[in-house]
Coordinates of C-alpha atoms in Angstrom, one line a residue:
X1 CA 0.0 0.0 0.0
X2 CA 1.5 3.4 -1.0
X3 CA 2.5 5.5 2.0
X4 CA 1.4 9.1 2.4
X5 CA 3.3 11.6 0.3
X6 CA 5.9 13.7 2.2
X7 CA 6.0 17.3 1.1
X8 CA 9.1 19.2 2.1
X9 CA 9.9 22.9 1.5
X10 CA 13.0 23.4 -0.7
X11 CA 14.8 25.3 2.0
X12 CA 14.3 22.5 4.5
X13 CA 15.5 20.0 2.1
X14 CA 18.7 21.9 1.4
X15 CA 19.4 22.6 5.0
X16 CA 18.8 19.0 6.1
X17 CA 22.2 17.9 4.7
X18 CA 21.0 14.3 4.1
X19 CA 23.8 14.2 1.6
X20 CA 26.3 15.6 4.1
X21 CA 27.1 18.7 2.1
X22 CA 26.8 22.5 2.5
X23 CA 23.5 23.9 1.3
X24 CA 23.2 24.7 -2.4
X25 CA 22.6 28.2 -3.7
X26 CA 19.3 29.8 -2.6
X27 CA 18.3 29.9 -6.2
X28 CA 19.2 26.2 -6.9
X29 CA 15.6 25.1 -6.9
X30 CA 14.8 27.5 -9.8
X31 CA 18.0 27.5 -11.8
X32 CA 19.2 23.9 -11.5
X33 CA 18.4 22.5 -14.9
X34 CA 20.1 19.7 -17.0
X35 CA 22.9 21.3 -19.1
X36 CA 21.9 22.0 -22.7
X37 CA 23.8 20.4 -25.5
X38 CA 26.7 18.7 -23.8
X39 CA 26.5 15.1 -22.5
X40 CA 27.3 14.4 -18.9
X41 CA 30.6 12.4 -18.4
X42 CA 30.3 9.1 -16.6
X43 CA 31.8 9.1 -13.1
X44 CA 34.8 6.9 -12.5
X45 CA 34.0 4.2 -9.9
X46 CA 36.6 1.8 -8.6
X47 CA 36.0 -1.7 -9.8
X48 CA 33.3 -0.8 -12.3
X49 CA 32.6 0.7 -15.7
X50 CA 29.4 2.9 -16.0
X51 CA 27.5 2.5 -19.3
X52 CA 25.0 5.3 -20.1
X53 CA 21.5 4.1 -20.5
X54 CA 18.1 5.9 -21.1
X55 CA 15.8 5.6 -18.1
X56 CA 12.7 5.4 -20.4
X57 CA 14.3 2.4 -22.2
X58 CA 14.6 0.3 -19.0
X59 CA 12.2 -2.7 -18.9
X60 CA 9.6 -2.0 -16.2
X61 CA 10.4 1.7 -15.8
X62 CA 7.0 2.8 -16.9
X63 CA 5.2 0.3 -14.7
X64 CA 7.0 0.9 -11.4
X65 CA 5.3 3.1 -8.8
X66 CA 7.8 5.9 -8.9
X67 CA 5.7 8.1 -6.7
X68 CA 6.5 5.8 -3.8
X69 CA 10.2 5.9 -4.8
X70 CA 10.0 9.7 -4.8
X71 CA 8.7 9.6 -1.2
X72 CA 11.7 7.6 -0.2
X73 CA 14.0 10.0 -2.0
X74 CA 12.5 13.0 -0.3
X75 CA 12.7 11.3 3.1
X76 CA 16.4 10.7 2.6
X77 CA 16.9 14.3 1.5
X78 CA 15.3 15.6 4.7
X79 CA 17.4 13.5 7.1
X80 CA 20.4 14.8 9.1
X81 CA 22.9 12.8 7.1
X82 CA 25.4 10.1 8.2
X83 CA 27.4 10.4 11.4
X84 CA 30.3 10.4 10.8
X85 CA 30.0 11.9 7.3
X86 CA 31.0 9.9 4.3
X87 CA 34.3 10.4 2.7
X88 CA 34.4 13.4 0.3
X89 CA 35.3 11.3 -2.7
X90 CA 32.4 8.9 -2.8
X91 CA 30.5 9.0 -6.1
X92 CA 27.7 11.5 -6.3
X93 CA 28.3 15.3 -6.3
X94 CA 26.9 16.7 -3.0
X95 CA 25.9 20.0 -4.6
X96 CA 24.1 18.3 -7.5
X97 CA 22.3 15.9 -5.2
X98 CA 21.3 18.9 -3.0
X99 CA 19.9 20.6 -6.0
X100 CA 17.9 17.5 -7.0
X101 CA 16.5 17.3 -3.5
X102 CA 15.4 20.9 -3.7
X103 CA 13.7 20.3 -7.0
X104 CA 12.0 17.1 -5.6
X105 CA 10.1 19.2 -3.0
X106 CA 8.0 20.9 -5.7
X107 CA 7.2 17.8 -7.7
X108 CA 3.4 17.2 -8.0
X109 CA 1.7 13.8 -7.7
X110 CA 2.0 11.9 -11.0
X111 CA 5.2 13.8 -12.0
X112 CA 7.7 11.5 -10.4
X113 CA 8.7 9.7 -13.6
X114 CA 9.3 13.0 -15.4
X115 CA 11.3 14.3 -12.4
X116 CA 13.7 11.4 -12.4
X117 CA 14.2 11.4 -16.2
X118 CA 14.9 15.2 -16.2
X119 CA 17.1 15.5 -13.1
X120 CA 19.2 12.3 -13.4
X121 CA 21.5 10.6 -15.8
X122 CA 21.4 6.8 -15.6
X123 CA 24.4 4.4 -15.9
X124 CA 24.4 0.6 -15.9
X125 CA 27.0 -0.7 -13.5
X126 CA 29.4 -3.2 -15.3
X127 CA 32.2 -5.2 -13.8
X128 CA 35.0 -5.2 -16.4
X129 CA 36.6 -8.3 -17.6
X130 CA 39.8 -9.3 -15.8
X131 CA 42.1 -12.1 -16.9
X132 CA 39.9 -15.2 -17.4
X133 CA 36.9 -13.5 -15.7
X134 CA 34.4 -12.2 -18.3
X135 CA 32.6 -9.0 -18.2
X136 CA 29.7 -9.1 -15.7
X137 CA 26.5 -7.1 -16.3
X138 CA 24.8 -8.1 -13.0
X139 CA 25.6 -7.9 -9.4
X140 CA 24.1 -9.4 -6.2
X141 CA 21.1 -8.4 -4.1
X142 CA 20.2 -9.7 -0.7
X143 CA 17.5 -8.5 1.8
X144 CA 17.4 -7.6 5.4
X145 CA 14.6 -6.7 7.9
X146 CA 13.7 -5.4 11.3
X147 CA 12.9 -8.3 13.7
X148 CA 9.9 -8.0 16.0
X149 CA 10.7 -9.5 19.4
X150 CA 9.2 -9.8 22.8
X151 CA 11.0 -8.3 25.9
X152 CA 10.7 -6.8 29.3
X153 CA 12.1 -3.8 31.2
X154 CA 13.0 -6.2 34.0
X155 CA 14.6 -9.6 34.1
X156 CA 12.6 -12.7 35.0
X157 CA 11.3 -16.0 33.7
X158 CA 11.2 -15.9 30.0
X159 CA 13.3 -12.7 29.8
X160 CA 17.0 -13.7 30.4
X161 CA 19.1 -12.0 27.7
X162 CA 20.1 -8.4 28.5
X163 CA 20.3 -5.8 25.7
X164 CA 23.3 -3.6 26.6
X165 CA 23.6 0.1 26.3
X166 CA 26.8 1.6 24.7
X167 CA 29.6 1.5 27.3
X168 CA 31.2 4.8 28.4
X169 CA 34.7 3.6 27.5
X170 CA 33.9 2.5 23.9
X171 CA 35.7 4.6 21.2
X172 CA 34.4 3.9 17.7
X173 CA 36.7 4.6 14.7
X174 CA 35.5 6.5 11.6
X175 CA 36.0 4.9 8.2
X176 CA 39.7 5.1 7.3
X177 CA 40.6 6.2 10.8
X178 CA 43.3 4.4 12.8
X179 CA 44.6 4.7 16.3
X180 CA 48.2 4.5 17.5
X181 CA 49.1 1.0 18.8
X182 CA 45.7 -0.5 17.8
X183 CA 45.7 -3.2 15.1
X184 CA 43.7 -2.0 12.1
X185 CA 41.6 -5.2 12.3
X186 CA 39.8 -3.5 15.2
X187 CA 37.3 -0.8 14.3
X188 CA 36.8 0.3 17.9
X189 CA 38.8 0.4 21.1
X190 CA 38.6 0.7 24.8
X191 CA 39.8 4.0 26.3
X192 CA 42.5 3.5 29.0
X193 CA 45.1 5.8 30.5
X194 CA 47.7 4.2 28.2
X195 CA 45.6 4.8 25.1
X196 CA 43.2 2.6 23.1
X197 CA 43.3 -1.1 23.5
X198 CA 41.2 -3.8 21.8
X199 CA 37.7 -4.0 23.2
X200 CA 36.6 -7.2 24.9
X201 CA 35.1 -9.8 22.6
X202 CA 31.6 -11.4 22.8
X203 CA 32.6 -14.2 25.2
X204 CA 34.3 -11.8 27.6
X205 CA 31.4 -9.4 27.5
X206 CA 28.9 -12.2 28.2
X207 CA 31.1 -13.2 31.2
X208 CA 30.9 -9.7 32.7
X209 CA 34.0 -8.0 31.5
X210 CA 32.3 -4.6 31.2
X211 CA 31.2 -4.4 34.8
X212 CA 29.5 -1.1 35.5
X213 CA 30.6 0.4 32.2
X214 CA 27.3 -0.5 30.7
X215 CA 23.7 -1.2 31.8
X216 CA 20.8 -3.4 30.4
X217 CA 18.2 -1.5 28.5
X218 CA 15.8 -4.4 28.6
X219 CA 15.7 -8.2 28.5
X220 CA 14.8 -10.5 25.6
X221 CA 13.6 -14.0 26.0
X222 CA 16.9 -15.8 25.2
X223 CA 20.4 -15.4 23.7
X224 CA 19.2 -16.5 20.3
X225 CA 16.8 -13.5 20.1
X226 CA 19.6 -11.2 21.2
X227 CA 21.9 -12.7 18.5
X228 CA 19.2 -12.1 15.8
X229 CA 18.8 -8.5 17.0
X230 CA 22.6 -7.9 16.8
X231 CA 22.9 -9.5 13.3
X232 CA 20.1 -7.2 12.0
X233 CA 21.3 -4.2 14.0
X234 CA 17.9 -3.0 15.1
X235 CA 14.4 -4.3 16.0
X236 CA 11.1 -3.6 17.5
X237 CA 10.3 -5.0 21.0
X238 CA 6.9 -5.7 22.4
X239 CA 6.7 -5.3 26.2
X240 CA 4.3 -7.4 28.4
X241 CA 1.9 -4.4 28.8
X242 CA 1.5 -4.1 25.0
X243 CA 3.8 -1.1 24.5
X244 CA 6.3 -1.2 21.7
X245 CA 9.7 0.4 21.5
X246 CA 12.5 0.4 18.9
X247 CA 15.9 -0.8 19.8
X248 CA 18.6 0.8 17.6
X249 CA 22.3 0.2 16.9
X250 CA 24.6 2.4 19.0
X251 CA 28.0 1.0 18.3
X252 CA 29.9 -2.2 18.4
X253 CA 33.1 -3.5 20.1
X254 CA 35.0 -3.4 16.8
X255 CA 36.0 -7.1 16.8
X256 CA 35.8 -9.1 13.6
X257 CA 32.4 -10.5 12.6
X258 CA 32.0 -14.3 11.9
X259 CA 28.9 -15.6 10.2
X260 CA 27.1 -18.2 12.2
X261 CA 25.5 -19.5 9.1
X262 CA 28.9 -20.3 7.6
X263 CA 29.9 -22.0 10.9
X264 CA 26.7 -24.2 10.9
X265 CA 27.4 -25.3 7.3
X266 CA 31.1 -25.8 7.8
X267 CA 30.6 -28.1 10.9
X268 CA 27.9 -30.1 9.0
X269 CA 25.0 -29.1 11.3
X270 CA 22.8 -27.6 8.5
X271 CA 23.0 -27.6 4.7
X272 CA 23.7 -24.4 2.8
X273 CA 20.6 -25.0 0.6
X274 CA 17.6 -23.5 2.4
X275 CA 19.5 -22.0 5.3
X276 CA 16.9 -19.5 6.4
X277 CA 16.7 -17.4 9.6
X278 CA 13.9 -19.6 10.9
X279 CA 15.9 -22.7 10.3
X280 CA 19.1 -21.7 12.0
X281 CA 17.5 -20.1 15.0
X282 CA 15.4 -23.2 15.5
X283 CA 18.5 -25.4 15.3
X284 CA 20.3 -23.1 17.9
X285 CA 17.4 -23.4 20.4
X286 CA 17.3 -27.2 19.9
X287 CA 21.0 -27.5 20.5
X288 CA 21.8 -25.0 23.3
X289 CA 25.3 -26.3 24.1
X290 CA 26.4 -26.0 20.5
X291 CA 24.6 -22.7 20.2
X292 CA 26.5 -21.0 23.0
X293 CA 29.8 -22.1 21.5
X294 CA 29.0 -21.1 18.0
X295 CA 27.6 -17.7 18.9
X296 CA 30.7 -17.0 20.9
X297 CA 32.9 -17.7 17.9
X298 CA 31.5 -14.4 16.5
X299 CA 33.7 -12.0 18.5
X300 CA 31.7 -8.9 17.4
X301 CA 29.2 -7.5 19.8
X302 CA 26.5 -4.8 19.2
X303 CA 25.3 -2.2 21.7
X304 CA 22.0 -0.4 21.5
X305 CA 19.8 2.6 22.4
X306 CA 16.0 2.8 22.5
X307 CA 13.4 5.2 21.2
X308 CA 9.6 5.1 20.6
X309 CA 8.1 3.8 17.4
X310 CA 6.7 7.0 15.8
X311 CA 5.6 5.6 12.4
X312 CA 4.9 1.9 12.3
X313 CA 5.0 1.9 8.5
X314 CA 8.7 2.9 8.4
X315 CA 11.8 1.0 9.5
X316 CA 14.6 2.1 11.8
X317 CA 17.1 4.8 10.8
X318 CA 19.7 3.7 8.3
X319 CA 23.3 5.0 7.9
X320 CA 21.9 8.1 6.1
X321 CA 20.1 9.0 9.3
X322 CA 16.5 8.6 8.1
X323 CA 13.9 5.9 8.7
X324 CA 14.1 3.1 6.1
X325 CA 11.3 2.7 3.6
X326 CA 10.2 -1.0 3.1
X327 CA 11.1 -2.1 -0.4
X328 CA 12.6 1.3 -1.4
X329 CA 15.6 1.7 0.9
X330 CA 18.8 -0.1 0.0
X331 CA 22.1 -0.6 1.8
X332 CA 25.1 0.0 -0.5
X333 CA 28.9 0.2 -0.2
X334 CA 29.2 3.6 1.6
X335 CA 32.8 3.9 0.5
X336 CA 31.7 4.0 -3.1
X337 CA 28.2 5.6 -3.3
X338 CA 26.7 8.6 -1.7
X339 CA 23.6 8.1 0.4
X340 CA 20.6 9.5 -1.4
X341 CA 21.5 8.2 -4.9
X342 CA 18.6 6.4 -6.5
X343 CA 19.3 2.9 -8.0
X344 CA 17.2 1.0 -10.5
X345 CA 17.2 -2.8 -9.9
X346 CA 17.0 -4.7 -13.2
X347 CA 15.2 -7.8 -12.4
X348 CA 12.1 -9.4 -10.8
X349 CA 11.9 -9.0 -7.0
X350 CA 10.1 -11.7 -5.0
X351 CA 6.5 -10.5 -4.3
X352 CA 6.9 -7.4 -6.5
X353 CA 5.1 -6.8 -9.8
X354 CA 7.0 -5.6 -12.8
X355 CA 10.5 -6.1 -14.1
X356 CA 12.4 -3.4 -12.2
X357 CA 12.3 -1.4 -9.1
X358 CA 13.6 2.1 -8.1
X359 CA 15.2 2.3 -4.7
X360 CA 17.3 4.8 -2.8
X361 CA 20.7 4.3 -1.1
X362 CA 20.1 4.9 2.6
X363 CA 22.2 2.4 4.5
X364 CA 25.3 0.3 4.5
X365 CA 26.5 -3.0 6.0
X366 CA 29.8 -4.7 6.6
X367 CA 29.1 -7.3 4.0
X368 CA 27.9 -4.8 1.4
X369 CA 31.1 -4.3 -0.5
X370 CA 31.5 -3.4 -4.2
X371 CA 29.8 -1.3 -6.8
X372 CA 27.1 -3.8 -7.8
X373 CA 26.2 -5.1 -4.3
X374 CA 23.0 -4.2 -2.5
X375 CA 20.9 -5.2 0.5
X376 CA 17.3 -4.3 0.3
X377 CA 15.3 -3.3 3.4
X378 CA 12.2 -5.5 3.3
X379 CA 10.2 -4.4 6.3
X380 CA 9.3 -5.4 9.9
X381 CA 8.3 -8.7 11.5
X382 CA 8.3 -12.5 10.7
X383 CA 6.9 -12.2 7.2
X384 CA 9.5 -9.6 6.3
X385 CA 12.1 -11.9 7.8
X386 CA 11.1 -14.8 5.5
X387 CA 11.1 -12.5 2.5
X388 CA 14.5 -11.1 3.3
X389 CA 15.8 -14.7 3.8
X390 CA 14.5 -15.6 0.3
X391 CA 16.2 -12.6 -1.3
X392 CA 19.6 -13.6 -2.6
X393 CA 19.6 -13.1 -6.3
X394 CA 21.7 -12.0 -9.2
X395 CA 20.5 -8.5 -10.1
X396 CA 21.4 -5.7 -12.6
X397 CA 22.2 -2.3 -11.0
X398 CA 21.6 1.1 -12.7
X399 CA 22.7 4.1 -10.7
X400 CA 21.0 7.5 -11.2
X401 CA 23.5 10.4 -10.9
X402 CA 22.1 13.9 -10.5
X403 CA 22.7 16.1 -13.4
X404 CA 25.2 19.0 -12.8
X405 CA 23.8 22.0 -10.9
X406 CA 24.8 25.5 -12.3
X407 CA 27.9 27.1 -10.9
X408 CA 27.5 30.4 -9.1
X409 CA 28.1 32.2 -12.4
X410 CA 25.2 30.3 -14.0
X411 CA 27.3 28.0 -16.2
X412 CA 26.9 24.2 -15.9
X413 CA 29.8 22.3 -14.2
X414 CA 30.4 18.6 -14.9
X415 CA 31.0 17.6 -11.3
X416 CA 31.2 14.0 -12.1
X417 CA 34.7 14.3 -13.4
X418 CA 36.1 15.6 -10.1
X419 CA 34.0 13.2 -8.1
X420 CA 35.3 10.3 -10.0
X421 CA 38.9 11.3 -9.5
X422 CA 38.3 11.8 -5.8
X423 CA 36.6 8.4 -5.6
X424 CA 39.6 6.7 -7.0
X425 CA 42.0 8.4 -4.6
X426 CA 39.8 7.8 -1.5
X427 CA 39.3 4.1 -2.5
X428 CA 43.0 3.6 -2.4
X429 CA 43.4 5.0 1.1
X430 CA 39.9 4.3 2.6
X431 CA 40.0 0.5 2.7
X432 CA 37.8 0.1 5.8
X433 CA 34.1 -0.5 5.3
X434 CA 31.9 1.7 7.5
X435 CA 30.1 0.1 10.5
X436 CA 26.7 -1.2 9.6
X437 CA 23.9 1.0 10.8
X438 CA 21.4 -1.7 9.8
X439 CA 23.5 -4.6 11.2
X440 CA 26.3 -7.1 10.7
X441 CA 27.0 -9.1 7.6
X442 CA 24.0 -11.4 7.2
X443 CA 24.5 -15.0 8.2

């Protein structure tokens, strides 16, 4: 069911900095027009070749509900932006995206298709041939969701797994940041008088290594539910009195992540074929001794904060700082793509009509690496969990790059050239993938 349209004033969109940039010119909403006569240069993206393509020629383009996609785009425009900000060289000019956001605020119902065709240039993402590896015109798409769990504000029978708040001595490292004396494998550290040291791993934390440095926010029914919450990175919790709250990612210990799904398959407990969330969680509950050992093999540990559920139709905030739109928000490699860029998915999605789908980059994840890799936010609850588990398909990706905004003197500037150069430089030095706002790598 389509969600209500969100109308945002142009000034609010520009000031919102959802694209992590200074506001555009006050006249950007009026004067930002596609340049006349000259084609836009394709950005340079590490590990990919971008092939120009006409949006109107894409199979399914005319059938997709682009009004819903426009709502997701506007919502991303209006957000506070990622914290910490993305690297300056990621693909997607901040000024051009801000101008497109300003223009989107004035788009009337039914004009979404014309808006995207007028304001964006489309490029199919290709993986070039290397050695014996042929050219690849498709990437890989998975799905994730927001689990809906039961919990209590006090421990007791049926509520035994504490959800911990962020400790006061945890120091998270920004993408590309390092700390003296701390091995780069760790993406966070523990503050001590001697400097940063590795933060305790999962087993040590479960054994009480943090002491009074943290506190339980609430209790879930068991360690398996807590593990699911940590894998997904956020969730909704229903309390015994019927109230609901959202539990959101608030940092992690920076230790390496190990997929429990891979461990289950490697040890012969479950086959890879049909390895769904429901199947592996049921196996863990039926085998508690193995479960504790296997979960502890994942050294990574997630901490949380809570907030009320203000709009049940939307998901938790993603890395872009805005609530995720089911079926329209996608996690991308935040070292390559700027949040807010629209992407066209070339292929049939489970449960979706048509042959393509327009989504918006609004999140990231530690397993979402590469130019043609996406993780689609599916929604909340058990049904969404099953749909997310079924989504692991080869998929074509087309990125929509905002057309150049006018320079202060009124001339058009092809910002994609500079953005591409910067992206190449930053990719060489920024090898760390940002922490996942939506969760860990999926099992």
